[in-house]
XYZ file of N, CA and C in Angstrom:
777
model
N 28.140 -2.220 -16.636
C 26.912 -2.454 -15.874
C 25.935 -3.278 -16.716
N 25.396 -4.348 -16.147
C 24.494 -5.233 -16.879
C 23.204 -4.504 -17.250
N 22.724 -4.763 -18.467
C 21.490 -4.137 -18.922
C 20.296 -4.793 -18.243
N 19.323 -3.966 -17.842
C 18.138 -4.493 -17.182
C 17.320 -5.331 -18.156
N 16.676 -6.359 -17.623
C 15.823 -7.217 -18.435
C 14.529 -6.475 -18.789
N 13.856 -6.892 -19.872
C 12.592 -6.249 -20.257
C 11.555 -6.383 -19.153
N 10.643 -5.417 -19.083
C 9.596 -5.423 -18.062
C 8.506 -6.422 -18.456
N 8.298 -7.406 -17.605
C 7.303 -8.444 -17.864
C 6.091 -8.336 -16.946
N 6.199 -7.537 -15.892
C 5.072 -7.359 -14.970
C 5.123 -5.956 -14.381
N 3.946 -5.445 -14.015
C 3.829 -4.063 -13.560
C 3.091 -3.989 -12.228
N 3.602 -3.134 -11.349
C 2.909 -2.761 -10.123
C 2.694 -1.257 -10.175
N 1.496 -0.806 -9.851
C 1.234 0.628 -9.873
C 0.443 1.050 -8.646
N 0.812 2.186 -8.090
C 0.028 2.786 -7.019
C -1.304 3.244 -7.606
N -2.283 3.452 -6.756
C -3.612 3.836 -7.232
C -3.828 5.350 -7.143
N -3.891 5.902 -5.921
C -4.151 7.328 -5.744
C -2.954 8.150 -6.209
N -3.218 9.116 -7.098
C -2.150 9.958 -7.618
C -1.535 9.432 -8.895
N -1.839 8.172 -9.222
C -1.315 7.561 -10.449
C -2.456 7.227 -11.412
N -3.442 6.481 -10.896
C -4.598 6.101 -11.719
C -5.792 7.017 -11.471
N -5.958 7.453 -10.228
C -7.088 8.319 -9.888
C -6.609 9.467 -9.004
N -7.410 10.533 -8.987
C -7.098 11.677 -8.126
C -8.408 12.273 -7.640
N -8.613 12.212 -6.314
C -9.830 12.753 -5.683
C -11.100 12.277 -6.384
N -11.153 10.976 -6.634
C -12.374 10.374 -7.140
C -12.577 10.422 -8.643
N -11.592 10.908 -9.367
C -11.712 10.925 -10.827
C -10.479 10.269 -11.452
N -10.664 9.571 -12.589
C -9.522 8.921 -13.224
C -8.571 9.941 -13.829
N -7.299 9.659 -13.765
C -6.287 10.508 -14.396
C -6.237 10.149 -15.879
N -6.206 11.140 -16.782
C -6.173 10.850 -18.213
C -5.055 9.859 -18.576
N -5.418 8.816 -19.292
C -4.457 7.789 -19.678
C -4.540 6.544 -18.822
N -5.185 6.646 -17.642
C -5.267 5.489 -16.743
C -6.059 4.356 -17.376
N -7.183 4.702 -18.032
C -7.995 3.662 -18.662
C -7.242 2.967 -19.788
N -6.484 3.741 -20.575
C -5.692 3.156 -21.667
C -4.589 2.263 -21.118
N -3.984 2.669 -20.004
C -2.908 1.867 -19.404
C -3.441 0.528 -18.899
N -4.550 0.551 -18.168
C -5.141 -0.685 -17.645
C -5.601 -1.582 -18.798
N -6.201 -0.983 -19.818
C -6.661 -1.752 -20.983
C -5.484 -2.436 -21.675
N -4.384 -1.713 -21.851
C -3.193 -2.281 -22.490
C -2.608 -3.412 -21.643
N -2.590 -3.227 -20.331
C -2.098 -4.280 -19.442
C -2.923 -5.551 -19.590
N -4.238 -5.411 -19.570
C -5.120 -6.581 -19.643
C -5.002 -7.272 -21.003
N -4.861 -6.491 -22.064
C -4.711 -7.079 -23.402
C -3.372 -7.782 -23.569
N -2.341 -7.289 -22.877
C -1.000 -7.866 -23.010
C -0.874 -9.223 -22.326
N -1.734 -9.452 -21.310
C -1.633 -10.690 -20.547
C -0.514 -10.680 -19.518
N 0.165 -9.543 -19.377
C 1.257 -9.459 -18.395
C 0.692 -9.368 -16.981
N 1.351 -10.017 -16.018
C 0.896 -9.907 -14.628
C 0.988 -8.453 -14.152
N -0.015 -8.030 -13.378
C 0.038 -6.677 -12.848
C -0.761 -6.593 -11.555
N -0.439 -5.568 -10.763
C -1.156 -5.289 -9.518
C -1.360 -3.792 -9.381
N -2.527 -3.417 -8.893
C -2.790 -2.051 -8.455
C -2.659 -2.058 -6.933
N -1.777 -1.219 -6.399
C -1.493 -1.220 -4.966
C -2.022 0.026 -4.281
N -2.364 -0.140 -3.011
C -2.701 1.017 -2.184
C -2.289 0.757 -0.741
N -1.763 1.786 -0.099
C -1.433 1.702 1.321
C -2.671 1.851 2.197
N -3.774 2.289 1.596
C -5.015 2.467 2.335
C -5.600 1.094 2.681
N -5.884 0.873 3.957
C -6.378 -0.436 4.403
C -7.874 -0.436 4.688
N -8.570 0.660 4.345
C -9.995 0.766 4.669
C -10.835 -0.217 3.856
N -10.531 -0.312 2.553
C -11.417 -1.049 1.652
C -10.892 -2.452 1.327
N -11.828 -3.368 1.085
C -11.468 -4.688 0.578
C -11.178 -4.565 -0.916
N -10.470 -5.537 -1.510
C -10.259 -5.501 -2.957
C -11.567 -5.427 -3.746
N -12.609 -6.087 -3.257
C -13.892 -6.044 -3.963
C -14.485 -4.634 -3.915
N -14.351 -3.953 -2.763
C -14.794 -2.558 -2.664
C -14.052 -1.685 -3.676
N -12.725 -1.889 -3.741
C -11.898 -1.073 -4.623
C -12.206 -1.360 -6.086
N -12.456 -2.631 -6.404
C -12.824 -2.979 -7.776
C -14.073 -2.202 -8.197
N -15.087 -2.163 -7.327
C -16.324 -1.448 -7.633
C -16.073 0.049 -7.754
N -15.231 0.583 -6.879
C -14.920 2.015 -6.915
C -14.217 2.381 -8.224
N -13.266 1.560 -8.647
C -12.551 1.818 -9.895
C -13.464 1.638 -11.106
N -14.333 0.631 -11.038
C -15.254 0.371 -12.156
C -16.170 1.566 -12.403
N -16.606 2.223 -11.316
C -17.462 3.408 -11.466
C -16.745 4.528 -12.202
N -15.423 4.495 -12.177
C -14.614 5.517 -12.872
C -14.173 5.056 -14.252
N -14.634 3.875 -14.651
C -14.278 3.367 -15.975
C -12.982 2.601 -16.028
N -12.450 2.206 -14.855
C -11.205 1.432 -14.807
C -11.539 -0.013 -14.436
N -11.307 -0.930 -15.361
C -11.701 -2.326 -15.191
C -10.537 -3.141 -14.641
N -10.471 -3.256 -13.319
C -9.383 -3.978 -12.649
C -9.966 -5.163 -11.886
N -9.606 -6.403 -12.238
C -10.123 -7.566 -11.516
C -9.693 -7.557 -10.047
N -10.509 -8.175 -9.195
C -10.218 -8.238 -7.761
C -8.827 -8.811 -7.490
N -8.456 -9.855 -8.243
C -7.167 -10.519 -7.992
C -5.968 -9.664 -8.387
N -6.214 -8.521 -9.026
C -5.122 -7.623 -9.408
C -5.034 -6.407 -8.498
N -5.680 -6.490 -7.336
C -5.633 -5.395 -6.365
C -4.934 -5.886 -5.099
N -3.944 -5.137 -4.649
C -3.136 -5.532 -3.485
C -3.079 -4.363 -2.511
N -3.541 -4.569 -1.291
C -3.605 -3.503 -0.292
C -2.645 -3.764 0.861
N -2.400 -2.722 1.646
C -1.544 -2.902 2.826
C -2.206 -3.843 3.828
N -3.549 -3.920 3.820
C -4.242 -4.862 4.708
C -3.928 -6.303 4.312
N -3.919 -6.586 2.998
C -3.577 -7.935 2.533
C -2.120 -8.261 2.841
N -1.231 -7.288 2.656
C 0.190 -7.504 2.963
C 0.384 -7.766 4.457
N -0.354 -7.040 5.290
C -0.284 -7.245 6.742
C -0.780 -8.634 7.112
N -1.904 -9.043 6.537
C -2.457 -10.378 6.827
C -1.495 -11.466 6.390
N -0.879 -11.301 5.222
C 0.083 -12.298 4.727
C 1.274 -12.401 5.676
N 1.750 -11.254 6.131
C 2.867 -11.230 7.067
C 2.513 -11.958 8.362
N 1.342 -11.660 8.929
C 0.936 -12.294 10.185
C 0.695 -13.788 10.013
N 0.156 -14.181 8.869
C -0.076 -15.605 8.596
C 1.240 -16.362 8.502
N 2.260 -15.712 7.959
C 3.589 -16.335 7.879
C 4.260 -16.397 9.246
N 4.084 -15.337 10.039
C 4.757 -15.228 11.330
C 4.113 -16.098 12.410
N 2.775 -16.013 12.501
C 2.069 -16.690 13.585
C 0.698 -17.140 13.065
N 0.671 -18.278 12.340
C -0.603 -18.742 11.763
C -1.658 -18.983 12.840
N -2.911 -18.623 12.519
C -4.008 -18.870 13.449
C -3.931 -18.075 14.726
N -3.334 -16.883 14.662
C -3.149 -16.075 15.863
C -4.369 -15.229 16.201
N -4.152 -14.313 17.139
C -5.223 -13.423 17.591
C -4.759 -11.979 17.514
N -5.712 -11.070 17.314
C -5.340 -9.663 17.166
C -6.446 -8.751 17.656
N -6.027 -7.643 18.270
C -6.934 -6.533 18.541
C -6.731 -5.535 17.407
N -7.803 -5.211 16.710
C -7.689 -4.434 15.472
C -8.374 -3.079 15.589
N -7.657 -2.049 15.187
C -8.251 -0.738 14.958
C -8.227 -0.528 13.451
N -9.396 -0.561 12.828
C -9.431 -0.439 11.379
C -10.806 -0.698 10.827
N -10.889 -0.740 9.511
C -12.159 -0.911 8.819
C -12.240 -2.298 8.173
N -13.257 -2.493 7.341
C -13.542 -3.812 6.763
C -12.387 -4.372 5.943
N -11.621 -3.508 5.275
C -10.498 -3.999 4.483
C -9.521 -4.795 5.324
N -9.265 -4.322 6.542
C -8.309 -4.982 7.432
C -8.938 -6.158 8.171
N -10.119 -5.956 8.722
C -10.745 -7.051 9.482
C -11.077 -8.234 8.575
N -11.503 -7.965 7.348
C -11.801 -9.051 6.408
C -10.533 -9.819 6.048
N -9.446 -9.100 5.797
C -8.174 -9.752 5.447
C -7.698 -10.663 6.574
N -7.869 -10.221 7.825
C -7.439 -11.039 8.963
C -8.385 -12.224 9.190
N -9.682 -12.012 9.007
C -10.619 -13.137 9.105
C -10.305 -14.202 8.052
N -9.939 -13.747 6.855
C -9.683 -14.674 5.752
C -8.472 -15.572 5.989
N -7.531 -15.150 6.831
C -6.378 -16.017 7.145
C -6.610 -16.816 8.434
N -7.827 -16.716 8.978
C -8.156 -17.509 10.154
C -7.818 -16.880 11.479
N -7.584 -15.558 11.482
C -7.280 -14.885 12.744
C -8.555 -14.643 13.553
N -8.423 -14.703 14.876
C -9.508 -14.361 15.788
C -9.273 -12.935 16.271
N -10.294 -12.087 16.142
C -10.178 -10.704 16.578
C -10.726 -10.582 17.993
N -9.882 -10.138 18.905
C -10.234 -10.136 20.313
C -9.463 -9.056 21.055
N -10.001 -8.644 22.204
C -9.257 -7.727 23.064
C -8.769 -8.445 24.330
N -8.845 -9.778 24.319
C -8.385 -10.564 25.459
C -7.031 -11.197 25.147
N -5.976 -10.616 25.705
C -4.606 -11.114 25.557
C -4.269 -11.469 24.099
N -4.439 -10.531 23.162
C -4.146 -10.834 21.763
C -2.651 -10.970 21.514
N -2.311 -11.724 20.465
C -0.905 -11.814 20.049
C -0.414 -10.473 19.516
N -1.308 -9.779 18.808
C -0.941 -8.523 18.154
C -1.994 -7.441 18.379
N -1.520 -6.202 18.405
C -2.386 -5.050 18.170
C -2.090 -4.607 16.746
N -3.133 -4.569 15.911
C -2.954 -4.209 14.501
C -3.697 -2.900 14.236
N -2.938 -1.894 13.835
C -3.492 -0.568 13.578
C -3.558 -0.314 12.080
N -4.746 0.059 11.604
C -4.918 0.416 10.202
C -5.648 1.725 10.064
N -6.023 2.029 8.833
C -6.762 3.258 8.542
C -8.202 3.121 9.018
N -8.772 4.196 9.535
C -10.195 4.222 9.854
C -10.690 5.654 9.746
N -11.956 5.796 9.468
C -12.539 7.134 9.327
C -12.730 7.799 10.690
N -12.810 6.983 11.745
C -13.058 7.526 13.085
C -12.140 6.848 14.097
N -11.001 7.473 14.382
C -10.100 6.945 15.403
C -10.699 7.239 16.773
N -10.953 6.180 17.550
C -11.574 6.306 18.859
C -10.504 6.408 19.941
N -10.662 7.397 20.841
C -9.727 7.529 21.955
C -9.782 6.288 22.834
N -10.975 5.734 22.984
C -11.137 4.517 23.780
C -10.368 3.350 23.163
N -10.459 3.213 21.838
C -9.744 2.128 21.155
C -8.234 2.316 21.255
N -7.772 3.552 21.128
C -6.337 3.815 21.235
C -5.837 3.529 22.647
N -6.637 3.886 23.635
C -6.270 3.601 25.029
C -6.153 2.095 25.252
N -7.109 1.344 24.709
C -7.059 -0.117 24.839
C -5.823 -0.675 24.154
N -5.489 -0.137 22.987
C -4.302 -0.585 22.266
C -3.041 -0.352 23.097
N -2.946 0.818 23.707
C -1.787 1.137 24.552
C -1.667 0.128 25.694
N -2.759 -0.180 26.345
C -2.729 -1.100 27.493
C -2.387 -2.523 27.062
N -2.904 -2.942 25.910
C -2.606 -4.294 25.422
C -1.140 -4.422 25.011
N -0.593 -3.383 24.394
C 0.829 -3.407 24.014
C 1.699 -3.409 25.263
N 1.330 -2.602 26.247
C 2.087 -2.602 27.511
C 2.020 -3.956 28.211
N 0.938 -4.701 27.944
C 0.772 -6.022 28.565
C 1.460 -7.133 27.760
N 2.055 -6.788 26.609
C 2.826 -7.786 25.868
C 2.421 -8.043 24.434
N 1.315 -7.443 23.958
C 0.924 -7.636 22.561
C 1.944 -6.956 21.646
N 2.199 -7.581 20.504
C 3.139 -7.022 19.532
C 2.406 -5.994 18.670
N 3.112 -4.920 18.301
C 2.489 -3.775 17.642
C 2.774 -3.806 16.138
N 1.706 -3.904 15.338
C 1.811 -3.962 13.879
C 0.960 -2.840 13.277
N 1.467 -2.189 12.223
C 0.693 -1.179 11.511
C 0.645 -1.509 10.022
N -0.483 -1.190 9.404
C -0.608 -1.484 7.982
C 0.299 -0.608 7.137
N 0.501 0.641 7.545
C 1.336 1.551 6.746
C 1.769 2.739 7.591
N 2.837 3.434 7.152
C 3.348 4.558 7.946
C 2.855 5.923 7.493
N 1.888 5.989 6.564
C 1.419 7.279 6.058
C 0.883 8.131 7.204
N 1.421 9.329 7.359
C 1.033 10.194 8.476
C -0.249 10.970 8.195
N -0.512 11.240 6.917
C -1.740 11.925 6.531
C -2.361 11.236 5.330
N -3.655 11.417 5.177
C -4.371 10.899 4.021
C -5.143 12.025 3.364
N -5.493 11.868 2.069
C -6.181 12.942 1.364
C -7.680 12.959 1.640
N -8.259 14.131 1.556
C -9.713 14.278 1.557
C -10.040 15.545 0.792
N -11.302 15.719 0.435
C -11.688 16.915 -0.321
C -11.515 18.183 0.505
N -11.531 18.041 1.847
C -11.358 19.212 2.724
C -9.897 19.498 3.040
N -9.012 18.542 2.722
C -7.601 18.700 3.048
C -7.066 17.453 3.732
N -5.801 17.472 4.179
C -5.192 16.286 4.779
C -5.900 15.845 6.057
N -5.932 14.515 6.265
C -6.484 13.921 7.484
C -5.391 13.144 8.204
N -5.403 13.110 9.552
C -4.456 12.246 10.254
C -4.661 10.795 9.824
N -3.575 10.092 9.596
C -3.669 8.710 9.125
C -2.899 7.777 10.055
N -2.701 6.549 9.612
C -2.165 5.486 10.472
C -0.844 5.870 11.132
N 0.072 6.443 10.349
C 1.384 6.781 10.900
C 1.316 7.775 12.036
N 0.390 8.729 11.955
C 0.240 9.737 13.013
C -0.311 9.108 14.292
N -1.295 8.220 14.124
C -1.870 7.544 15.291
C -0.851 6.567 15.888
N -0.070 5.918 15.028
C 0.981 5.017 15.503
C 1.994 5.768 16.366
N 2.305 7.002 15.968
C 3.258 7.809 16.745
C 2.716 8.097 18.140
N 1.415 8.343 18.233
C 0.783 8.572 19.537
C 0.916 7.326 20.417
N 0.616 6.164 19.833
C 0.685 4.909 20.597
C 2.126 4.596 20.992
N 3.068 4.871 20.085
C 4.489 4.654 20.390
C 4.934 5.545 21.540
N 4.478 6.791 21.536
C 4.849 7.727 22.602
C 4.332 7.237 23.950
N 3.139 6.610 23.930
C 2.526 6.146 25.171
C 3.081 4.818 25.663
N 3.662 4.025 24.760
C 4.130 2.681 25.128
C 5.638 2.514 25.066
N 6.295 3.358 24.289
C 7.726 3.175 24.054
C 8.013 2.069 23.052
N 6.977 1.528 22.408
C 7.143 0.415 21.455
C 6.935 0.902 20.027
N 7.915 0.637 19.164
C 7.794 0.978 17.754
C 7.021 -0.120 17.029
N 6.132 0.240 16.095
C 5.406 -0.789 15.358
C 6.228 -1.330 14.191
N 5.807 -2.475 13.682
C 6.334 -2.969 12.408
C 5.322 -2.571 11.351
N 5.782 -1.829 10.336
C 4.912 -1.372 9.252
C 4.991 -2.349 8.081
N 3.856 -2.905 7.682
C 3.843 -3.892 6.593
C 3.747 -3.250 5.211
N 3.147 -2.054 5.124
C 2.923 -1.423 3.827
C 4.126 -0.639 3.326
N 3.950 -0.014 2.151
C 5.024 0.793 1.569
C 5.498 1.857 2.552
N 6.807 2.133 2.629
C 7.863 1.696 1.719
C 8.510 0.359 2.059
N 7.959 -0.398 2.976
C 8.513 -1.718 3.260
C 8.479 -2.569 1.981
N 9.648 -3.034 1.511
C 9.640 -3.864 0.298
C 8.889 -5.174 0.477
N 8.565 -5.524 1.732
C 7.760 -6.714 1.991
C 6.444 -6.656 1.209
N 5.808 -5.468 1.166
C 4.538 -5.347 0.459
C 4.716 -5.624 -1.026
N 5.849 -5.180 -1.577
C 6.115 -5.408 -2.997
C 6.414 -6.878 -3.264
N 7.219 -7.474 -2.393
C 7.628 -8.872 -2.625
C 6.456 -9.838 -2.454
N 5.611 -9.595 -1.457
C 4.436 -10.464 -1.300
C 3.472 -10.275 -2.469
N 3.387 -9.035 -2.967
C 2.550 -8.774 -4.136
C 3.086 -9.476 -5.368
N 4.398 -9.391 -5.577
C 5.016 -10.071 -6.719
C 4.793 -11.579 -6.633
N 4.937 -12.120 -5.427
C 4.703 -13.562 -5.246
C 3.267 -13.937 -5.580
N 2.329 -13.039 -5.249
C 0.914 -13.325 -5.482
C 0.584 -13.455 -6.966
N 1.368 -12.766 -7.823
C 1.113 -12.845 -9.264
C 2.200 -13.633 -10.003
N 3.074 -14.276 -9.242
C 4.109 -15.107 -9.850
C 5.129 -14.318 -10.647
N 5.448 -13.114 -10.187
C 6.377 -12.244 -10.906
C 7.714 -12.166 -10.174
N 8.732 -11.675 -10.886
C 10.064 -11.542 -10.312
C 10.495 -10.083 -10.371
N 11.174 -9.622 -9.339
C 11.551 -8.209 -9.243
C 12.449 -7.763 -10.403
N 13.303 -8.640 -10.896
C 14.238 -8.279 -11.974
C 13.529 -7.870 -13.256
N 12.312 -8.391 -13.437
C 11.574 -8.092 -14.667
C 10.268 -7.348 -14.360
N 10.255 -6.607 -13.248
C 9.055 -5.883 -12.839
C 9.353 -4.396 -12.672
N 8.286 -3.602 -12.780
C 8.409 -2.158 -12.596
C 7.331 -1.673 -11.637
N 7.671 -0.625 -10.881
C 6.750 0.009 -9.946
C 6.503 1.446 -10.395
N 5.214 1.817 -10.478
C 4.833 3.183 -10.837
C 4.220 3.846 -9.609
N 4.670 5.047 -9.287
C 4.111 5.737 -8.130
C 4.217 7.241 -8.261
N 3.561 7.941 -7.321
C 3.605 9.402 -7.324
C 4.368 9.948 -6.120
N 4.923 9.036 -5.299
C 5.644 9.483 -4.102
C 7.036 8.868 -4.067
N 8.019 9.710 -3.803
C 9.401 9.241 -3.696
C 9.607 8.416 -2.430
N 8.971 8.857 -1.318
C 9.278 8.265 -0.016
C 8.553 6.947 0.240
N 7.584 6.595 -0.589
C 6.909 5.306 -0.422
C 7.030 4.460 -1.680
N 6.431 4.913 -2.784
C 6.382 4.110 -4.003
C 7.763 3.838 -4.598
N 8.507 4.911 -4.840
C 9.824 4.756 -5.474
C 10.782 4.024 -4.538
N 10.774 4.393 -3.262
C 11.666 3.732 -2.303
C 11.355 2.241 -2.187
N 10.067 1.898 -2.093
C 9.687 0.482 -1.984
C 10.089 -0.300 -3.228
N 9.844 0.278 -4.396
C 10.227 -0.396 -5.638
C 11.730 -0.571 -5.740
N 12.467 0.466 -5.390
C 13.930 0.433 -5.422
C 14.468 -0.660 -4.500
N 13.959 -0.702 -3.263
C 14.467 -1.675 -2.291
C 14.032 -3.102 -2.615
N 12.977 -3.233 -3.422
C 12.553 -4.566 -3.847
C 13.284 -5.014 -5.109
N 14.137 -4.145 -5.654
C 14.941 -4.517 -6.815
C 14.246 -4.328 -8.145
N 13.254 -3.415 -8.196
C 12.475 -3.198 -9.406
C 12.870 -1.899 -10.105
N 12.517 -1.795 -11.394
C 12.569 -0.503 -12.062
C 11.493 0.380 -11.445
N 11.728 1.684 -11.409
C 10.749 2.589 -10.803
C 10.431 3.747 -11.735
N 9.147 4.059 -11.823
C 8.679 5.193 -12.616
C 7.916 6.142 -11.706
N 8.341 7.404 -11.692
C 7.648 8.427 -10.920
C 6.771 9.241 -11.863
N 5.479 9.339 -11.532
C 4.574 10.210 -12.290
C 4.330 11.485 -11.486
N 4.088 12.585 -12.198
C 3.976 13.889 -11.551
C 2.526 14.350 -11.414
N 1.609 13.372 -11.301
C 0.185 13.690 -11.167
C -0.297 13.581 -9.727
N 0.619 13.360 -8.803
C 0.246 13.200 -7.401
C 0.949 14.201 -6.513
N 1.611 13.694 -5.468
C 2.171 14.567 -4.441
C 3.557 15.106 -4.745
N 4.308 14.433 -5.607
C 5.708 14.792 -5.813
C 5.896 15.602 -7.092
N 6.650 16.691 -7.000
C 7.023 17.471 -8.178
C 8.423 17.060 -8.620
N 8.775 17.443 -9.836
C 10.109 17.083 -10.332
C 11.201 17.707 -9.474
N 10.958 18.911 -8.975
C 11.949 19.565 -8.107
C 12.121 18.795 -6.796
N 11.028 18.212 -6.302
C 11.092 17.438 -5.048
C 12.063 16.267 -5.141
N 12.201 15.691 -6.326
C 13.039 14.491 -6.459
C 14.492 14.770 -6.083
N 14.917 16.032 -6.228
C 16.311 16.378 -5.926
C 16.610 16.347 -4.430
N 15.574 16.307 -3.606
C 15.775 16.312 -2.153
C 16.145 14.932 -1.616
N 15.983 13.904 -2.445
C 16.186 12.541 -1.975
C 17.538 11.991 -2.427
N 18.125 11.078 -1.636
C 19.421 10.508 -2.006
C 19.318 9.395 -3.045
N 18.115 9.092 -3.500
C 17.898 8.078 -4.527
C 16.997 8.668 -5.607
N 16.991 8.038 -6.766
C 16.219 8.550 -7.885
C 15.391 7.436 -8.524
N 14.258 7.780 -9.143
C 13.530 6.769 -9.899
C 14.298 6.415 -11.172
N 13.986 5.272 -11.753
C 14.595 4.918 -13.032
C 14.256 5.972 -14.073
N 12.997 6.460 -14.026
C 12.558 7.480 -14.973
C 11.408 8.276 -14.372
N 11.363 9.566 -14.665
C 10.254 10.430 -14.262
C 9.465 10.822 -15.508
N 8.136 10.682 -15.443
C 7.281 11.024 -16.589
C 6.122 11.894 -16.098
N 5.529 12.677 -16.997
C 4.410 13.542 -16.572
C 3.233 12.773 -16.001
N 2.846 11.646 -16.622
C 1.679 10.917 -16.133
C 1.692 9.486 -16.635
N 0.706 8.705 -16.166
C 0.561 7.310 -16.567
C 0.360 7.172 -18.076
N -0.185 8.208 -18.707
C -0.391 8.182 -20.156
C 0.923 7.987 -20.914
N 2.035 8.437 -20.306
C 3.336 8.343 -20.963
C 3.959 6.960 -20.846
N 3.298 6.051 -20.152
C 3.840 4.701 -19.975
C 3.065 3.639 -20.747
N 1.965 4.033 -21.390
C 1.107 3.061 -22.091
C 1.911 2.294 -23.135
N 2.752 2.987 -23.890
C 3.494 2.343 -24.966
C 4.616 1.428 -24.481
N 4.923 1.466 -23.170
C 5.961 0.583 -22.635
C 5.418 -0.795 -22.264
N 4.095 -0.920 -22.208
C 3.499 -2.209 -21.821
C 3.558 -3.176 -22.990
């Protein structure tokens, strides 16, 4: 079996890897600092489509993590890139927040509820029954159904919240139409991210806290994968899956010396 090439670029999930419930995970600052000093290409990824990269940069900076805007890649950006490749200058009816609407505006999309090319569903703090009803009717009328990510729940200080995947299931039940998910575990999000930083999968690694999104996406994109145990997945959980990460480590602190 051919030996893997050295890691020249890094992709890392944000929640559960670098931060947890609004606080940095020990070692995250050292990891980001080492990455920036090394000059190696890197991206911080999130399936959450609520925030723009500039919002996320400010949020991370408040926690002492210095990540440039150009090193942040969201499912909203991956969705916009996909739509720009598929149907440049198209139209979309959007359920989502500024992270998604800004990404679509930036590629020249017109946001409308009049015969849109796509219905695009993302994360939002307030899912409106009226908006979901409109989405169902537009999809039944011929609009194509796109979702930023398949996450069924999202974290909050009070406990899990319904997320994009759960709302997508409701719309699918009402229309009979399955959406195309642009975010993790779709390797499309990884490949578009790698292209954005000029990196190649053979010499890249993905760090995540979830087997079903982070590790799976990295694996299918042809990257080395590192699972950290500071998020949702325990070491025992890994045995439930038919695939394994390249390596499992307690936290991001254990990867600083690999950069």
